Amino acid sequence: MSPTRKVLITGAGTGIGRALAIEAAQKGFDLILVGRTSATLEETRSKCETQNPYCIVADVTSAEGRALIANAVGETLDILINNAGTLSVGHLTDMADSDLERMTTTNLVAPMALTRDLLPALRASNGRLVNIGSVFGDIAYPFFAGYSATKFGLRGFSDAMRRELSGDGIGVTYIAPRATRTA
């Protein structure tokens, strides 16, 4: 029997993150679930019947949150799934600076910083980096200009990391789902 593989999922409290956690639990992965809200993480944990996930309440947009995550990961990590994201929609002229900053920080800067922080653990296990983007990272859509820009950026980051890590044994995957039923 092969050793259990460890996967970390950000934004694991709801939506795609929760679905990924449930599937990974069914496949026998050791889970590290990250989210900003304890209650939603606990709900996800309760749905992962075959495993007992380790839950971390942390904000991936803060250095302190990422340090908590890195400490929990330890020396090896098989799969990092950067799934946490946020969305603001409407006319760009109606978007506050805080909306644009929140989307950019959550959807783009945080995955880059967390990847940087966890690269040693991914290298140690010849792991895989998975970035959850959006079809709006391929098709710019009206009223989603800021969101589309962040997802285009995440797609570019993924392509660049695939090339940068090509000799390191770390795989890179970018996933661009369409509409998803989530809060």
mmCIF file of C-alpha atoms in Angstrom:
data_model
loop_
_atom_site.group_PDB
_atom_site.id
_atom_site.type_symbol
_atom_site.label_atom_id
_atom_site.label_comp_id
_atom_site.label_asym_id
_atom_site.label_seq_id
_atom_site.Cartn_x
_atom_site.Cartn_y
_atom_site.Cartn_z
ATOM 1 C CA MET A 1 0.000 0.000 0.000
ATOM 2 C CA SER A 2 1.329 3.428 -0.896
ATOM 3 C CA PRO A 3 1.687 6.080 1.801
ATOM 4 C CA THR A 4 -1.177 8.503 2.310
ATOM 5 C CA ARG A 5 -0.813 11.665 0.292
ATOM 6 C CA LYS A 6 -1.364 15.094 1.830
ATOM 7 C CA VAL A 7 -3.482 17.751 0.105
ATOM 8 C CA LEU A 8 -4.097 21.333 1.218
ATOM 9 C CA ILE A 9 -7.212 23.108 -0.057
ATOM 10 C CA THR A 10 -7.800 26.824 0.460
ATOM 11 C CA GLY A 11 -11.366 28.115 0.443
ATOM 12 C CA ALA A 12 -12.443 24.674 1.668
ATOM 13 C CA GLY A 13 -15.475 25.871 3.646
ATOM 14 C CA THR A 14 -17.913 26.128 0.737
ATOM 15 C CA GLY A 15 -18.469 25.615 -2.972
ATOM 16 C CA ILE A 16 -15.710 24.106 -5.094
ATOM 17 C CA GLY A 17 -13.382 23.816 -2.092
ATOM 18 C CA ARG A 18 -15.908 21.745 -0.168
ATOM 19 C CA ALA A 19 -16.559 19.513 -3.184
ATOM 20 C CA LEU A 20 -12.819 18.980 -3.651
ATOM 21 C CA ALA A 21 -12.398 18.139 0.047
ATOM 22 C CA ILE A 22 -15.177 15.552 -0.028
ATOM 23 C CA GLU A 23 -13.734 13.931 -3.154
ATOM 24 C CA ALA A 24 -10.188 13.919 -1.748
ATOM 25 C CA ALA A 25 -11.445 12.344 1.493
ATOM 26 C CA GLN A 26 -13.177 9.598 -0.476
ATOM 27 C CA LYS A 27 -9.886 8.946 -2.278
ATOM 28 C CA GLY A 28 -8.071 8.590 1.062
ATOM 29 C CA PHE A 29 -5.998 11.780 1.102
ATOM 30 C CA ASP A 30 -4.869 13.366 4.349
ATOM 31 C CA LEU A 31 -6.593 16.744 4.254
ATOM 32 C CA ILE A 32 -5.583 20.177 5.425
ATOM 33 C CA LEU A 33 -8.588 22.437 4.941
ATOM 34 C CA VAL A 34 -8.159 26.203 5.045
ATOM 35 C CA GLY A 35 -10.842 28.855 5.278
ATOM 36 C CA ARG A 36 -11.702 32.069 7.057
ATOM 37 C CA THR A 37 -14.729 30.717 8.927
ATOM 38 C CA SER A 38 -14.627 27.958 11.513
ATOM 39 C CA ALA A 39 -18.299 27.032 11.104
ATOM 40 C CA THR A 40 -18.063 26.394 7.361
ATOM 41 C CA LEU A 41 -14.822 24.435 7.760
ATOM 42 C CA GLU A 42 -16.458 22.281 10.426
ATOM 43 C CA GLU A 43 -19.382 21.640 8.097
ATOM 44 C CA THR A 44 -16.953 20.538 5.389
ATOM 45 C CA ARG A 45 -15.101 18.362 7.907
ATOM 46 C CA SER A 46 -18.370 16.630 8.846
ATOM 47 C CA LYS A 47 -18.914 15.702 5.179
ATOM 48 C CA CYS A 48 -15.463 14.098 4.867
ATOM 49 C CA GLU A 49 -16.530 10.847 6.502
ATOM 50 C CA THR A 50 -13.551 8.704 5.550
ATOM 51 C CA GLN A 51 -10.945 11.086 6.926
ATOM 52 C CA ASN A 52 -10.512 13.472 9.825
ATOM 53 C CA PRO A 53 -9.305 16.659 8.140
ATOM 54 C CA TYR A 54 -7.066 19.129 9.889
ATOM 55 C CA CYS A 55 -8.816 22.518 9.691
ATOM 56 C CA ILE A 56 -7.014 25.842 9.777
ATOM 57 C CA VAL A 57 -8.965 29.049 10.214
ATOM 58 C CA ALA A 58 -6.730 31.502 8.391
ATOM 59 C CA ASP A 59 -6.883 34.310 5.863
ATOM 60 C CA VAL A 60 -4.626 33.487 2.908
ATOM 61 C CA THR A 61 -4.305 37.190 2.141
ATOM 62 C CA SER A 62 -2.293 37.838 5.307
ATOM 63 C CA ALA A 63 1.303 36.878 6.053
ATOM 64 C CA GLU A 64 0.160 35.627 9.460
ATOM 65 C CA GLY A 65 -2.464 33.374 7.895
ATOM 66 C CA ARG A 66 0.028 31.939 5.425
ATOM 67 C CA ALA A 67 2.526 31.321 8.244
ATOM 68 C CA LEU A 68 -0.120 29.293 10.123
ATOM 69 C CA ILE A 69 -0.722 27.276 6.984
ATOM 70 C CA ALA A 70 2.983 26.667 6.310
ATOM 71 C CA ASN A 71 3.522 25.546 9.911
ATOM 72 C CA ALA A 72 0.658 23.057 9.636
ATOM 73 C CA VAL A 73 1.970 21.625 6.356
ATOM 74 C CA GLY A 74 5.388 20.765 7.715
ATOM 75 C CA GLU A 75 8.124 19.465 5.453
ATOM 76 C CA THR A 76 6.138 17.765 2.699
ATOM 77 C CA LEU A 77 3.000 18.459 0.710
ATOM 78 C CA ASP A 78 1.742 16.400 -2.211
ATOM 79 C CA ILE A 79 -0.911 18.770 -3.583
ATOM 80 C CA LEU A 80 -1.586 22.467 -3.005
ATOM 81 C CA ILE A 81 -4.982 23.576 -4.302
ATOM 82 C CA ASN A 82 -5.261 27.369 -4.418
ATOM 83 C CA ASN A 83 -9.041 27.620 -4.493
ATOM 84 C CA ALA A 84 -9.912 30.583 -2.253
ATOM 85 C CA GLY A 85 -11.462 33.359 -4.272
ATOM 86 C CA THR A 86 -13.830 36.273 -4.199
ATOM 87 C CA LEU A 87 -16.000 38.077 -6.711
ATOM 88 C CA SER A 88 -17.416 41.568 -7.143
ATOM 89 C CA VAL A 89 -19.552 42.291 -10.191
ATOM 90 C CA GLY A 90 -20.910 45.437 -11.792
ATOM 91 C CA HIS A 91 -19.773 48.416 -13.817
ATOM 92 C CA LEU A 92 -16.121 49.150 -13.200
ATOM 93 C CA THR A 93 -17.086 52.774 -12.499
ATOM 94 C CA ASP A 94 -19.152 51.520 -9.553
ATOM 95 C CA MET A 95 -16.376 49.413 -8.034
ATOM 96 C CA ALA A 96 -14.765 50.728 -4.881
ATOM 97 C CA ASP A 97 -11.002 50.482 -4.457
ATOM 98 C CA SER A 98 -11.662 48.002 -1.650
ATOM 99 C CA ASP A 99 -13.562 45.678 -4.042
ATOM 100 C CA LEU A 100 -10.724 45.721 -6.562
ATOM 101 C CA GLU A 101 -8.053 45.264 -3.892
ATOM 102 C CA ARG A 102 -9.941 42.387 -2.242
ATOM 103 C CA MET A 103 -10.326 40.530 -5.546
ATOM 104 C CA THR A 104 -6.713 41.111 -6.576
ATOM 105 C CA THR A 105 -5.310 40.132 -3.206
ATOM 106 C CA THR A 106 -7.494 37.049 -2.737
ATOM 107 C CA ASN A 107 -7.581 35.750 -6.300
ATOM 108 C CA LEU A 108 -4.030 36.502 -7.408
ATOM 109 C CA VAL A 109 -1.558 37.743 -4.795
ATOM 110 C CA ALA A 110 -2.476 35.177 -2.115
ATOM 111 C CA PRO A 111 -2.050 32.132 -4.413
ATOM 112 C CA MET A 112 1.331 33.454 -5.555
ATOM 113 C CA ALA A 113 2.500 34.083 -1.978
ATOM 114 C CA LEU A 114 1.192 30.773 -0.620
ATOM 115 C CA THR A 115 2.794 28.889 -3.505
ATOM 116 C CA ARG A 116 6.093 30.627 -2.767
ATOM 117 C CA ASP A 117 5.825 29.712 0.910
ATOM 118 C CA LEU A 118 4.976 26.048 0.233
ATOM 119 C CA LEU A 119 7.365 25.340 -2.656
ATOM 120 C CA PRO A 120 9.922 23.635 -0.389
ATOM 121 C CA ALA A 121 7.251 21.189 0.843
ATOM 122 C CA LEU A 122 6.046 20.556 -2.727
ATOM 123 C CA ARG A 123 9.643 19.980 -3.889
ATOM 124 C CA ALA A 124 10.215 17.478 -1.083
ATOM 125 C CA SER A 125 7.369 15.298 -2.351
ATOM 126 C CA ASN A 126 7.530 16.048 -6.100
ATOM 127 C CA GLY A 127 4.076 17.510 -5.568
ATOM 128 C CA ARG A 128 1.514 19.307 -7.663
ATOM 129 C CA LEU A 129 0.321 22.909 -7.658
ATOM 130 C CA VAL A 130 -3.333 23.330 -8.658
ATOM 131 C CA ASN A 131 -4.791 26.794 -9.235
ATOM 132 C CA ILE A 132 -8.555 27.093 -9.509
ATOM 133 C CA GLY A 133 -9.296 29.843 -11.970
ATOM 134 C CA SER A 134 -12.402 30.542 -13.992
ATOM 135 C CA VAL A 135 -13.624 30.478 -17.543
ATOM 136 C CA PHE A 136 -13.561 34.273 -17.056
ATOM 137 C CA GLY A 137 -9.783 33.915 -17.044
ATOM 138 C CA ASP A 138 -10.113 32.917 -20.711
ATOM 139 C CA ILE A 139 -13.052 35.067 -21.779
ATOM 140 C CA ALA A 140 -13.292 38.647 -20.538
ATOM 141 C CA TYR A 141 -16.909 39.317 -19.662
ATOM 142 C CA PRO A 142 -18.716 42.639 -19.188
ATOM 143 C CA PHE A 143 -19.403 43.596 -15.566
ATOM 144 C CA PHE A 144 -16.712 41.093 -14.483
ATOM 145 C CA ALA A 145 -13.710 43.187 -15.570
ATOM 146 C CA GLY A 146 -11.864 43.120 -12.237
ATOM 147 C CA TYR A 147 -12.621 39.446 -11.613
ATOM 148 C CA SER A 148 -11.629 38.495 -15.170
ATOM 149 C CA ALA A 149 -8.357 40.386 -14.785
ATOM 150 C CA THR A 150 -7.480 38.466 -11.613
ATOM 151 C CA LYS A 151 -8.287 35.121 -13.226
ATOM 152 C CA PHE A 152 -6.330 36.007 -16.389
ATOM 153 C CA GLY A 153 -3.461 36.784 -13.993
ATOM 154 C CA LEU A 154 -3.832 33.452 -12.190
ATOM 155 C CA ARG A 155 -3.777 31.638 -15.523
ATOM 156 C CA GLY A 156 -0.587 33.510 -16.464
ATOM 157 C CA PHE A 157 0.954 32.705 -13.091
ATOM 158 C CA SER A 158 0.141 29.031 -13.615
ATOM 159 C CA ASP A 159 1.733 29.005 -17.085
ATOM 160 C CA ALA A 160 4.847 30.745 -15.789
ATOM 161 C CA MET A 161 5.173 28.385 -12.814
ATOM 162 C CA ARG A 162 4.770 25.349 -15.081
ATOM 163 C CA ARG A 163 7.817 26.552 -17.016
ATOM 164 C CA GLU A 164 9.741 27.713 -13.949
ATOM 165 C CA LEU A 165 9.277 24.368 -12.176
ATOM 166 C CA SER A 166 9.679 22.137 -15.241
ATOM 167 C CA GLY A 167 12.913 20.587 -13.940
ATOM 168 C CA ASP A 168 11.892 20.401 -10.287
ATOM 169 C CA GLY A 169 9.437 17.507 -10.438
ATOM 170 C CA ILE A 170 6.476 19.706 -9.480
ATOM 171 C CA GLY A 171 3.450 19.565 -11.758
ATOM 172 C CA VAL A 172 1.245 22.611 -12.306
ATOM 173 C CA THR A 173 -2.435 22.498 -13.229
ATOM 174 C CA TYR A 174 -4.780 25.381 -13.954
ATOM 175 C CA ILE A 175 -8.488 24.546 -13.800
ATOM 176 C CA ALA A 176 -11.072 26.947 -15.257
ATOM 177 C CA PRO A 177 -14.582 25.949 -14.131
ATOM 178 C CA ARG A 178 -17.697 27.506 -15.559
ATOM 179 C CA ALA A 179 -20.590 28.691 -13.406
ATOM 180 C CA THR A 180 -20.675 26.981 -10.020
ATOM 181 C CA ARG A 181 -23.427 26.774 -7.456
ATOM 182 C CA THR A 182 -21.852 28.489 -4.456
ATOM 183 C CA ALA A 183 -22.654 31.327 -2.077
#
